[in-house]
CSV table of C-alpha atoms in Angstrom, one decimal:
chain,number,residue,atom,x,y,z
A,156,MET,CA,129.6,101.5,149.0
A,157,GLU,CA,131.2,102.8,146.3
A,158,GLN,CA,129.8,99.2,144.1
A,159,PHE,CA,126.4,101.1,144.1
A,160,LEU,CA,127.4,103.8,142.0
A,161,MET,CA,129.1,101.7,139.6
A,162,PRO,CA,125.9,101.3,137.2
A,163,LEU,CA,125.6,105.3,137.4
A,164,PHE,CA,128.4,105.4,135.9
A,165,ASP,CA,129.0,102.7,133.5
A,166,TYR,CA,127.5,103.8,130.4
A,167,GLN,CA,126.9,99.8,130.0
A,168,LEU,CA,125.5,99.1,132.6
A,169,LEU,CA,123.3,101.5,132.5
A,170,LEU,CA,122.0,101.4,129.4
A,171,LEU,CA,121.2,97.3,130.1
A,172,VAL,CA,119.2,98.6,133.3
A,173,ALA,CA,117.3,101.4,130.4
A,174,LEU,CA,117.0,98.3,127.7
A,175,GLY,CA,116.0,95.7,130.7
A,176,THR,CA,113.0,98.7,131.8
A,177,PHE,CA,111.6,99.1,128.9
A,178,ALA,CA,111.0,95.9,127.1
A,179,GLY,CA,110.1,94.2,131.1
A,180,ILE,CA,107.5,97.8,131.3
A,181,TYR,CA,105.8,96.0,127.3
A,182,VAL,CA,106.4,92.5,128.4
A,183,GLY,CA,104.7,92.9,131.8
A,184,ALA,CA,101.9,94.6,130.1
A,185,ILE,CA,100.8,91.7,127.4
A,186,PRO,CA,98.8,89.2,129.3
A,187,GLY,CA,100.5,85.7,129.9
A,188,LEU,CA,103.8,86.9,129.5
A,189,SER,CA,104.9,87.2,132.4
A,190,VAL,CA,108.0,88.6,133.9
A,191,THR,CA,109.2,84.9,135.0
A,192,MET,CA,108.8,83.8,131.6
A,193,ALA,CA,111.1,87.0,130.4
A,194,THR,CA,113.7,86.4,133.2
A,195,VAL,CA,113.8,83.1,131.9
A,196,LEU,CA,114.6,83.4,128.7
A,197,LEU,CA,117.3,86.3,129.9
A,198,LEU,CA,118.8,83.3,132.0
A,199,SER,CA,119.7,81.1,128.4
A,200,LEU,CA,120.4,84.8,126.6
A,201,THR,CA,123.4,85.7,129.6
A,202,TYR,CA,124.8,82.8,129.5
A,203,SER,CA,128.2,84.0,128.3
A,204,TRP,CA,128.0,87.6,129.8
A,205,ASP,CA,129.8,89.1,132.4
A,206,THR,CA,127.9,88.2,135.8
A,207,LEU,CA,127.3,92.3,136.2
A,208,SER,CA,126.1,93.0,133.2
A,209,ALA,CA,123.5,89.7,133.2
A,210,LEU,CA,122.5,90.6,136.2
A,211,ALA,CA,121.6,94.7,135.5
A,212,LEU,CA,119.3,93.8,132.3
A,213,ILE,CA,117.5,91.3,134.8
A,214,VAL,CA,116.8,93.7,137.5
A,215,GLY,CA,116.1,96.2,134.7
A,216,VAL,CA,113.5,93.3,132.9
A,217,TYR,CA,112.2,92.8,137.2
A,218,VAL,CA,111.2,95.8,137.7
A,219,GLY,CA,109.9,97.1,134.7
A,220,GLY,CA,107.9,93.8,134.6
A,221,VAL,CA,106.0,94.3,137.7
A,222,TYR,CA,105.4,97.9,136.9
A,223,GLY,CA,104.3,97.3,133.4
A,224,GLY,CA,101.0,95.1,134.3
A,225,ALA,CA,99.2,98.1,135.7
A,226,ARG,CA,98.4,99.4,132.8
A,227,PRO,CA,96.3,96.5,130.2
A,228,ALA,CA,94.6,96.4,134.4
A,229,ILE,CA,94.1,99.6,134.0
A,230,LEU,CA,92.8,100.2,130.3
A,231,LEU,CA,91.4,96.9,129.9
A,232,ASN,CA,91.0,95.0,132.7
A,233,MET,CA,93.0,92.6,132.1
A,234,PRO,CA,95.6,91.9,134.7
A,235,GLY,CA,99.1,91.6,133.3
A,236,GLY,CA,99.7,89.3,136.6
A,237,PRO,CA,98.2,88.2,139.4
A,238,ALA,CA,99.6,91.2,141.2
A,239,GLN,CA,98.0,93.5,139.4
A,240,ILE,CA,94.6,91.9,140.0
A,241,ALA,CA,94.3,94.5,142.4
A,242,THR,CA,94.2,97.7,140.6
A,243,SER,CA,92.3,96.7,138.1
A,244,PHE,CA,89.1,96.9,140.9
A,245,ASP,CA,88.9,100.9,140.8
A,246,GLY,CA,91.9,100.9,138.1
A,247,TYR,CA,89.4,100.3,134.9
A,248,PRO,CA,86.2,102.2,136.7
A,249,LEU,CA,88.6,104.8,136.3
A,250,ALA,CA,89.6,104.6,132.9
A,251,GLN,CA,85.5,104.6,131.8
A,252,LYS,CA,85.5,107.6,133.5
A,253,GLY,CA,88.2,108.8,131.4
A,254,GLU,CA,90.6,108.9,133.6
A,255,ALA,CA,93.0,106.3,132.8
A,256,GLY,CA,95.9,108.8,132.5
A,257,LEU,CA,95.7,110.1,136.0
A,258,ALA,CA,95.4,106.9,137.2
A,259,ILE,CA,98.6,105.4,135.4
A,260,GLY,CA,100.0,108.8,136.6
A,261,LEU,CA,99.7,108.7,139.7
A,262,SER,CA,100.3,104.7,140.1
A,263,THR,CA,103.8,105.1,137.6
A,264,ILE,CA,105.0,108.4,140.4
A,265,LEU,CA,104.2,106.6,143.5
A,266,SER,CA,105.2,103.4,142.6
A,267,ILE,CA,109.2,105.1,142.4
A,268,VAL,CA,107.9,106.0,146.1
A,269,GLY,CA,106.9,102.1,146.9
A,270,GLY,CA,109.7,100.8,144.9
A,271,MET,CA,112.7,103.1,146.8
A,272,VAL,CA,110.9,102.0,150.2
A,273,GLY,CA,112.0,98.2,148.9
A,274,LEU,CA,115.7,99.5,148.3
A,275,LEU,CA,115.9,100.8,151.6
A,276,LEU,CA,114.7,97.9,153.0
A,277,LEU,CA,117.0,96.1,151.2
A,278,VAL,CA,120.5,98.7,151.8
A,279,PHE,CA,119.4,99.2,155.9
A,280,ALA,CA,117.5,96.4,157.2
A,281,THR,CA,118.7,93.4,155.5
A,282,PRO,CA,120.5,91.6,157.9
A,283,VAL,CA,118.0,92.2,160.4
A,284,LEU,CA,114.7,91.2,158.3
A,285,SER,CA,116.4,88.0,157.2
A,286,ASP,CA,117.3,86.7,160.3
A,287,ILE,CA,113.6,87.3,161.1
A,288,ALA,CA,112.9,85.0,158.0
A,289,LEU,CA,114.5,82.6,159.4
A,290,TYR,CA,112.6,82.4,161.9
A,291,PHE,CA,109.3,81.5,161.0
A,292,ALA,CA,108.3,78.6,161.2
A,293,HIS,CA,105.1,76.6,158.8
A,294,ARG,CA,102.8,77.4,161.3
A,295,ASP,CA,103.3,80.7,160.3
A,296,TYR,CA,103.1,80.3,156.1
A,297,LEU,CA,99.7,79.0,157.4
A,298,LEU,CA,99.0,81.8,158.9
A,299,LEU,CA,99.6,84.1,156.2
A,300,ALA,CA,98.2,82.3,153.7
A,301,LEU,CA,94.8,82.3,155.9
A,302,LEU,CA,95.3,86.0,155.9
A,303,GLY,CA,95.5,86.8,152.1
A,304,LEU,CA,91.8,84.3,152.2
A,305,LEU,CA,90.2,86.9,154.2
A,306,LEU,CA,90.6,89.5,152.0
A,307,VAL,CA,88.1,87.7,149.9
A,308,GLY,CA,86.3,90.6,151.5
A,309,THR,CA,87.8,92.9,150.4
A,310,MET,CA,87.1,91.7,147.3
A,311,SER,CA,83.7,90.7,147.6
A,312,GLN,CA,82.6,93.9,146.6
A,313,GLY,CA,79.2,93.8,147.5
A,314,ALA,CA,78.6,89.8,147.3
A,315,PHE,CA,80.4,88.2,150.1
A,316,ILE,CA,78.7,84.7,150.0
A,317,LYS,CA,79.4,84.3,145.9
A,318,SER,CA,83.6,85.6,147.2
A,319,ILE,CA,83.7,82.6,149.6
A,320,PHE,CA,82.2,80.2,147.4
A,321,LEU,CA,84.4,81.4,144.7
A,322,ALA,CA,87.7,81.4,147.1
A,323,CYS,CA,87.2,77.4,148.4
A,324,PHE,CA,86.6,76.3,144.9
A,325,GLY,CA,89.6,78.2,143.5
A,326,VAL,CA,91.4,76.2,147.3
A,327,PHE,CA,90.2,72.9,146.0
A,328,ILE,CA,91.7,73.7,142.1
A,329,GLY,CA,94.7,74.7,143.2
A,330,LEU,CA,94.7,71.6,144.9
A,331,VAL,CA,94.7,69.5,141.4
A,332,GLY,CA,98.2,67.9,140.7
A,333,LEU,CA,100.5,65.9,142.7
A,334,ASP,CA,100.9,66.0,145.6
A,335,LEU,CA,103.8,68.7,147.5
A,336,ILE,CA,105.3,66.3,149.8
A,337,SER,CA,103.8,62.6,148.5
A,338,ALA,CA,104.1,63.1,144.8
A,339,SER,CA,101.3,61.2,143.9
A,340,PRO,CA,98.1,62.1,141.3
A,341,ARG,CA,95.5,64.4,143.6
A,342,LEU,CA,92.4,65.1,142.1
A,343,THR,CA,93.4,64.2,138.6
A,344,PHE,CA,90.4,62.0,138.5
A,345,GLY,CA,93.6,59.3,136.0
A,346,ILE,CA,94.2,62.4,134.1
A,347,LEU,CA,97.6,62.6,132.8
A,348,GLU,CA,97.3,66.1,132.1
A,349,LEU,CA,96.1,67.6,135.5
A,350,GLN,CA,99.4,65.6,137.1
A,351,SER,CA,100.9,68.7,136.5
A,352,GLY,CA,98.3,70.7,138.2
A,353,ILE,CA,96.6,73.8,137.0
A,354,ASN,CA,99.1,77.2,136.0
A,355,VAL,CA,97.3,80.0,138.4
A,356,ILE,CA,98.7,82.0,134.6
A,357,ILE,CA,96.2,80.2,132.6
A,358,ALA,CA,93.3,80.7,135.1
A,359,ILE,CA,94.2,84.4,134.7
A,360,LEU,CA,93.9,84.7,130.9
A,361,GLY,CA,90.9,82.6,130.6
A,362,LEU,CA,89.0,84.4,134.0
A,363,PHE,CA,90.4,87.6,132.7
A,364,GLY,CA,91.4,87.5,129.1
A,365,PHE,CA,89.1,85.7,127.5
A,366,ALA,CA,85.8,85.9,129.7
A,367,GLU,CA,87.0,90.1,129.2
A,368,VAL,CA,87.2,89.8,125.7
A,369,LEU,CA,84.2,88.2,125.6
A,370,TYR,CA,82.0,90.1,127.6
A,371,GLN,CA,83.1,93.5,125.7
A,372,LEU,CA,82.2,91.3,122.7
A,373,SER,CA,78.3,90.5,123.6
A,374,GLN,CA,77.6,94.7,125.3
A,375,LYS,CA,75.2,95.9,122.3
A,376,THR,CA,76.6,99.3,123.0
A,377,THR,CA,79.6,100.3,120.6
A,378,LYS,CA,80.9,103.3,122.7
A,379,ASP,CA,84.3,102.1,123.2
A,380,HIS,CA,85.9,105.7,125.9
A,381,LYS,CA,87.8,106.7,122.3
A,382,ASP,CA,88.7,110.0,123.2
A,383,ASN,CA,88.6,110.3,127.2
A,384,VAL,CA,90.1,106.7,128.1
A,385,VAL,CA,93.4,108.7,128.9
A,386,GLY,CA,92.4,111.7,129.5
A,387,LYS,CA,95.3,114.1,131.7
A,388,ILE,CA,98.6,111.7,132.5
A,389,ILE,CA,100.5,114.3,134.6
A,390,PRO,CA,99.4,114.4,138.1
A,391,PRO,CA,98.7,117.8,140.4
A,392,LEU,CA,101.7,118.1,143.0
A,393,ALA,CA,98.7,118.2,145.7
A,394,MET,CA,97.7,115.1,144.5
A,395,VAL,CA,100.7,113.7,144.8
A,396,ILE,CA,101.1,114.7,147.8
A,397,LYS,CA,98.0,113.5,148.9
A,398,PHE,CA,98.4,110.7,148.7
A,399,LEU,CA,102.4,110.1,149.8
A,400,PRO,CA,101.4,108.9,153.3
A,401,LEU,CA,99.0,105.9,151.9
A,402,THR,CA,101.8,105.2,149.7
A,403,LEU,CA,104.5,105.1,152.2
A,404,ARG,CA,101.8,102.4,154.1
A,405,THR,CA,101.5,100.5,151.6
A,406,SER,CA,105.5,100.6,151.1
A,407,VAL,CA,106.8,99.3,154.2
A,408,ILE,CA,103.7,96.3,154.1
A,409,GLY,CA,105.0,95.3,150.4
A,410,ALA,CA,108.3,95.6,151.3
A,411,LEU,CA,108.0,93.3,154.4
A,412,ALA,CA,105.6,91.1,153.0
A,413,GLY,CA,108.4,90.5,149.6
A,414,VAL,CA,111.1,89.4,153.1
A,415,LEU,CA,109.3,86.7,153.4
A,416,PRO,CA,110.2,83.3,150.9
A,417,GLY,CA,107.3,82.6,148.9
A,418,VAL,CA,105.0,85.2,149.8
A,419,GLY,CA,106.0,87.4,146.2
A,420,GLY,CA,104.3,90.8,144.8
A,421,GLU,CA,100.2,88.8,144.9
A,422,ILE,CA,100.6,88.6,148.5
A,423,ALA,CA,102.0,92.0,149.0
A,424,ALA,CA,99.0,94.1,146.8
A,425,LEU,CA,96.2,92.3,148.0
A,426,LEU,CA,97.8,93.6,152.1
A,427,GLY,CA,98.3,96.8,150.6
A,428,TYR,CA,94.9,97.5,149.0
A,429,ASP,CA,93.3,96.2,152.3
A,430,HIS,CA,95.3,98.1,154.0
A,431,ALA,CA,93.9,101.2,151.6
A,432,LYS,CA,90.0,100.1,152.2
A,433,ARG,CA,90.4,99.1,156.2
A,434,SER,CA,91.9,102.9,156.6
A,435,THR,CA,91.3,105.3,154.4
A,436,LYS,CA,87.8,107.1,155.8
A,437,LYS,CA,87.7,109.4,153.0
A,438,PRO,CA,88.1,107.8,149.6
A,439,SER,CA,88.5,110.2,146.6
A,440,ARG,CA,85.1,107.1,145.8
A,441,PRO,CA,83.9,104.1,146.3
A,442,PHE,CA,86.4,101.9,146.4
A,443,GLY,CA,85.5,99.1,143.3
A,444,THR,CA,83.9,102.4,141.3
A,445,GLY,CA,87.5,104.6,140.8
A,446,ALA,CA,89.4,105.0,144.4
A,447,TYR,CA,92.7,106.6,143.9
A,448,GLU,CA,93.2,105.0,146.4
A,449,GLY,CA,92.4,101.1,145.4
A,450,VAL,CA,94.8,101.6,142.1
A,451,ILE,CA,98.4,103.1,143.8
A,452,ALA,CA,97.6,100.8,147.1
A,453,PRO,CA,98.6,97.6,145.0
A,454,GLU,CA,101.1,99.5,142.6
A,455,THR,CA,103.5,100.7,145.5
A,456,ALA,CA,102.6,97.8,147.8
A,457,ASN,CA,104.2,95.2,144.5
A,458,ASN,CA,107.1,97.5,143.6
A,459,ALA,CA,108.5,97.9,146.8
A,460,ALA,CA,107.7,93.6,147.6
A,461,ILE,CA,110.8,93.4,144.9
A,462,GLY,CA,113.5,95.3,147.2
A,463,GLY,CA,112.0,93.1,150.0
A,464,ALA,CA,112.4,89.5,147.7
A,465,PHE,CA,116.1,90.2,147.5
A,466,VAL,CA,116.8,89.8,151.3
A,467,PRO,CA,115.9,86.6,151.7
A,468,MET,CA,117.7,86.0,148.2
A,469,LEU,CA,120.7,87.5,148.3
A,470,THR,CA,121.2,86.8,152.7
A,471,LEU,CA,120.1,83.0,153.4
A,472,GLY,CA,119.8,81.6,148.8
A,473,ILE,CA,116.3,81.4,149.8
A,474,PRO,CA,114.2,83.3,147.0
A,475,GLY,CA,111.3,86.0,148.0
A,476,ASP,CA,109.0,84.6,144.9
A,477,ALA,CA,109.5,83.1,141.4
A,478,VAL,CA,111.8,86.2,139.7
A,479,THR,CA,114.5,85.9,142.5
A,480,ALA,CA,114.1,82.0,142.1
A,481,VAL,CA,115.6,82.3,138.3
A,482,ILE,CA,117.9,85.0,139.7
A,483,ILE,CA,119.4,82.4,141.9
A,484,GLY,CA,119.7,80.0,139.2
A,485,ALA,CA,121.6,83.1,137.2
A,486,LEU,CA,123.6,83.7,139.8
A,487,ILE,CA,124.2,79.4,139.7
A,488,VAL,CA,125.2,79.2,136.8
A,489,HIS,CA,127.8,82.1,137.2
A,490,GLY,CA,129.6,80.1,139.2
A,491,LEU,CA,128.3,82.8,142.6
A,492,ASP,CA,126.9,80.6,145.6
A,493,PRO,CA,123.8,82.5,146.5
A,494,GLY,CA,123.7,82.3,150.6
A,495,PRO,CA,125.0,84.0,153.8
A,496,LEU,CA,128.5,83.9,153.2
A,497,LEU,CA,127.8,86.2,149.2
A,498,ILE,CA,127.6,89.4,150.3
A,499,THR,CA,130.7,89.2,151.8
A,500,ASN,CA,132.7,87.4,149.3
A,501,SER,CA,131.0,89.5,146.8
A,502,PRO,CA,130.0,92.8,148.0
A,503,ASP,CA,130.3,94.2,145.0
A,504,LEU,CA,127.7,92.5,143.5
A,505,PHE,CA,125.4,93.3,146.4
A,506,TRP,CA,125.5,97.1,145.0
A,507,VAL,CA,125.3,96.3,142.0
A,508,ILE,CA,122.1,95.2,142.4
A,509,CYS,CA,121.1,97.9,144.5
A,510,GLY,CA,122.6,100.7,142.3
A,511,SER,CA,120.1,98.8,138.8
A,512,LEU,CA,117.2,99.2,141.6
A,513,PHE,CA,118.1,102.6,141.8
A,514,LEU,CA,118.3,103.4,138.5
A,515,ALA,CA,115.7,101.0,136.8
A,516,ASN,CA,113.2,103.1,139.4
A,517,LEU,CA,114.1,106.1,138.3
A,518,PHE,CA,113.8,104.6,134.3
A,519,LEU,CA,110.1,103.8,135.2
A,520,LEU,CA,109.7,107.4,136.0
A,521,ILE,CA,110.4,108.2,132.0
A,522,PHE,CA,109.4,105.2,129.8
A,523,GLY,CA,106.2,104.9,132.3
A,524,MET,CA,104.9,108.8,131.6
A,525,THR,CA,106.2,108.6,128.3
A,526,GLY,CA,105.0,105.1,127.4
A,527,ILE,CA,100.8,106.2,127.7
A,528,HIS,CA,99.8,107.7,124.8
A,529,LEU,CA,100.9,104.6,122.5
A,530,PHE,CA,98.4,102.9,124.6
A,531,LYS,CA,96.0,105.0,123.9
A,532,LYS,CA,96.6,104.1,120.6
A,533,VAL,CA,95.7,100.7,121.4
A,534,ILE,CA,92.2,101.9,123.6
A,535,SER,CA,91.4,103.8,120.2
A,536,ILE,CA,90.9,100.8,118.0
A,537,PRO,CA,87.0,99.4,117.5
A,538,LYS,CA,86.1,97.1,119.7
A,539,GLY,CA,85.3,94.6,116.8
A,540,ILE,CA,89.1,94.6,115.6
A,541,LEU,CA,91.2,95.5,119.5
A,542,MET,CA,89.1,92.4,121.0
A,543,PRO,CA,90.1,89.3,118.3
A,544,VAL,CA,93.7,90.9,118.4
A,545,ILE,CA,93.9,90.7,122.3
A,546,LEU,CA,92.2,87.3,121.8
A,547,VAL,CA,95.0,85.7,119.6
A,548,LEU,CA,97.7,87.5,121.6
A,549,ILE,CA,95.7,85.5,124.8
A,550,VAL,CA,96.3,82.2,123.6
A,551,VAL,CA,100.0,83.0,122.0
A,552,GLY,CA,100.4,83.2,125.3
A,553,ALA,CA,98.8,81.0,127.0
A,554,TYR,CA,100.2,78.1,124.6
A,555,SER,CA,104.0,80.0,125.4
A,556,ILE,CA,103.3,79.0,129.4
A,557,ASN,CA,104.6,75.1,128.7
A,558,ASN,CA,104.2,74.8,124.8
A,559,THR,CA,101.2,72.7,125.4
A,560,MET,CA,97.8,73.3,123.8
A,561,ILE,CA,96.2,71.6,126.8
A,562,ASP,CA,97.1,74.9,128.5
A,563,VAL,CA,95.1,76.9,125.2
A,564,TYR,CA,92.0,74.7,126.3
A,565,TRP,CA,92.7,75.9,130.2
A,566,MET,CA,92.1,78.8,129.8
A,567,ILE,CA,89.4,79.0,127.4
A,568,GLY,CA,87.6,76.6,129.7
A,569,PHE,CA,88.3,79.8,132.5
A,570,GLY,CA,87.3,82.5,130.5
A,571,LEU,CA,84.3,80.7,129.5
A,572,LEU,CA,83.6,79.9,132.9
A,573,GLY,CA,84.9,83.2,134.5
A,574,PHE,CA,82.3,85.1,131.6
A,575,VAL,CA,79.2,83.0,132.9
A,576,LEU,CA,79.8,84.2,136.4
A,577,ARG,CA,79.9,87.6,135.4
A,578,LEU,CA,76.7,87.7,134.6
A,579,PHE,CA,75.4,86.3,137.6
A,580,GLY,CA,76.8,89.3,139.4
A,581,PHE,CA,80.2,86.9,140.8
A,582,PRO,CA,83.4,88.5,141.2
A,583,LEU,CA,86.1,86.4,140.1
A,584,ALA,CA,89.4,88.0,142.4
A,585,PRO,CA,87.9,85.2,144.9
A,586,LEU,CA,88.8,82.3,142.4
A,587,VAL,CA,92.2,83.2,140.7
A,588,LEU,CA,93.2,84.1,144.4
A,589,GLY,CA,91.9,80.9,146.1
A,590,ILE,CA,94.1,78.7,143.2
A,591,VAL,CA,97.4,81.0,144.1
A,592,LEU,CA,97.2,80.2,148.2
A,593,GLY,CA,95.8,76.1,147.8
A,594,PRO,CA,98.5,74.9,147.5
A,595,LEU,CA,100.7,77.4,149.9
A,596,ILE,CA,97.4,76.3,152.7
A,597,ASP,CA,98.5,72.7,151.6
A,598,GLN,CA,102.0,72.6,152.0
A,599,SER,CA,101.9,74.8,154.9
A,600,TYR,CA,99.2,73.0,157.6
A,601,ARG,CA,100.8,69.4,156.7
A,602,ALA,CA,104.6,69.8,157.4
A,603,ALA,CA,103.7,71.5,160.2
A,604,MET,CA,101.7,69.0,161.7
A,605,ILE,CA,104.9,66.5,160.6
A,606,THR,CA,106.7,69.3,162.8
A,607,ALA,CA,104.0,68.7,165.7
A,608,HIS,CA,104.2,65.0,165.4
A,609,HIS,CA,100.3,65.3,164.4
A,610,ASP,CA,99.5,66.2,167.7
A,611,LEU,CA,96.6,68.6,167.6
A,612,GLY,CA,97.7,70.2,170.9
A,613,THR,CA,101.6,70.8,170.3
A,614,PHE,CA,100.4,71.9,166.5
A,615,PHE,CA,98.1,75.0,168.4
A,616,LEU,CA,100.6,75.2,171.3
A,617,GLY,CA,102.9,76.5,169.1
A,618,TYR,CA,101.4,79.5,167.6
A,619,VAL,CA,101.5,80.7,172.0
A,620,THR,CA,104.7,80.0,172.8
A,621,SER,CA,106.6,81.8,169.4
A,622,PRO,CA,106.3,85.5,169.4
A,623,ILE,CA,105.9,85.6,165.5
A,624,SER,CA,103.4,83.0,165.6
A,625,LEU,CA,101.7,84.9,168.5
A,626,VAL,CA,101.4,88.1,167.2
A,627,LEU,CA,100.5,86.7,163.8
A,628,SER,CA,97.3,84.9,165.2
A,629,ILE,CA,96.2,87.6,166.9
A,630,LEU,CA,96.4,89.6,163.7
A,631,PHE,CA,94.1,87.7,162.0
A,632,VAL,CA,91.8,87.2,164.7
A,633,THR,CA,91.7,91.0,163.9
A,634,MET,CA,90.8,91.3,160.6
A,635,LEU,CA,88.8,87.6,161.0
A,636,LEU,CA,86.3,89.9,163.6
A,637,SER,CA,86.5,92.8,161.1
A,638,THR,CA,85.4,91.0,158.3
A,639,ILE,CA,82.7,89.7,160.2
A,640,LYS,CA,81.6,93.2,161.6
A,641,ASN,CA,82.0,94.2,157.9
A,642,VAL,CA,79.8,91.6,156.4
A,643,ARG,CA,77.1,92.1,159.6
A,644,LYS,CA,77.3,95.6,157.9
A,645,THR,CA,76.8,94.7,154.0
A,646,ILE,CA,73.8,92.6,155.4
A,647,GLN,CA,71.8,94.9,157.1
């Protein structure tokens, strides 16, 4: 347990966590420069480092990067990554009302609460939760993916039919590329470049980045919110306490979602937002128009998912998300064997990771609350100058993912599609959700059918004979009925 305090008293580890957190915030704030990309670069840079020093830096970048993506989502309506799509639903309307500073301040403080909940889960519930996650079958991951699709009702913003259409279209796009099981080309139409599939980051850059630039430049208004886009930053204590119950609930949801391998912060954020929308009887404003709950819920959930994602990585050697997959690579590079014996053989490593997570969340408060005015200056730049600069960053970000112009062309294509869809009142988030969930639905269903020997009776019987599957099935049916009920109210 004393190793937990090592990053607090070892000045080198302390500085590395601080540096990583600071860098992660600003890397995460640039659309296209994902936290996964940053950890991959660090993997090569820290190859010759001491293991604990390398992990301290990577953990700081991880925590800072997940948080940093909220900045452009709130200020520019351009999510820094998939996990921040839900944040933009209410974050950007708050910026338009001159309350971006308060939104960022609240999300920063309460995100730290989420991060600490995820850390507590990692410290105290690692053995139990890793055993539960081990029993999740392919059919259970299929249900989780379908539960994610039901979140389309949350994202519909009054256009449910349009949202369903775009979600299905997104699933179709997500299936493009080599088949995950047979490795044969699928929906590529003989085009070699499509065999690698369509990167979801490219879709986000186009739909929420390039499309937003086109939309802003197409507007005749010259109002840039120069004076009131940030406003007050430090929230009143009473407001923080008011949102604390919601924060704790969504933090638990996010941490539990993070434990499930492959689910990640994207689904955690969406589940948090959906929970807030369903459970908040009197929101500060209607959701989608600038509700503080709509910013707090996804941000606390995706921060809490960080601690959860370390659970299967450290105990089973299974990555909880893309970043922990890179960290597994870092452990292997440094001569360690991720798996059930890792904590037994290297307890110092486990506690240093926990201590680094604790410190990184504290540094979020310092760097998160002091860098907002820098973003205010960026937003104060006239549209005619700011938007072309953002466009250059988007193009560079798209190119840097795979160092190919094909991704830039795809980004432009998604941008033009997003611009047209926005003009006709189509919400864009369901399209991205479909792209993210499409491969998971396909892989989980086919793997579950193979396990059931392609017998539908055996396949469906598993949903009532397994306790985990039964609980998820009840949850799925409950959410489905609730969604249908809400849709009927909307139509009427």
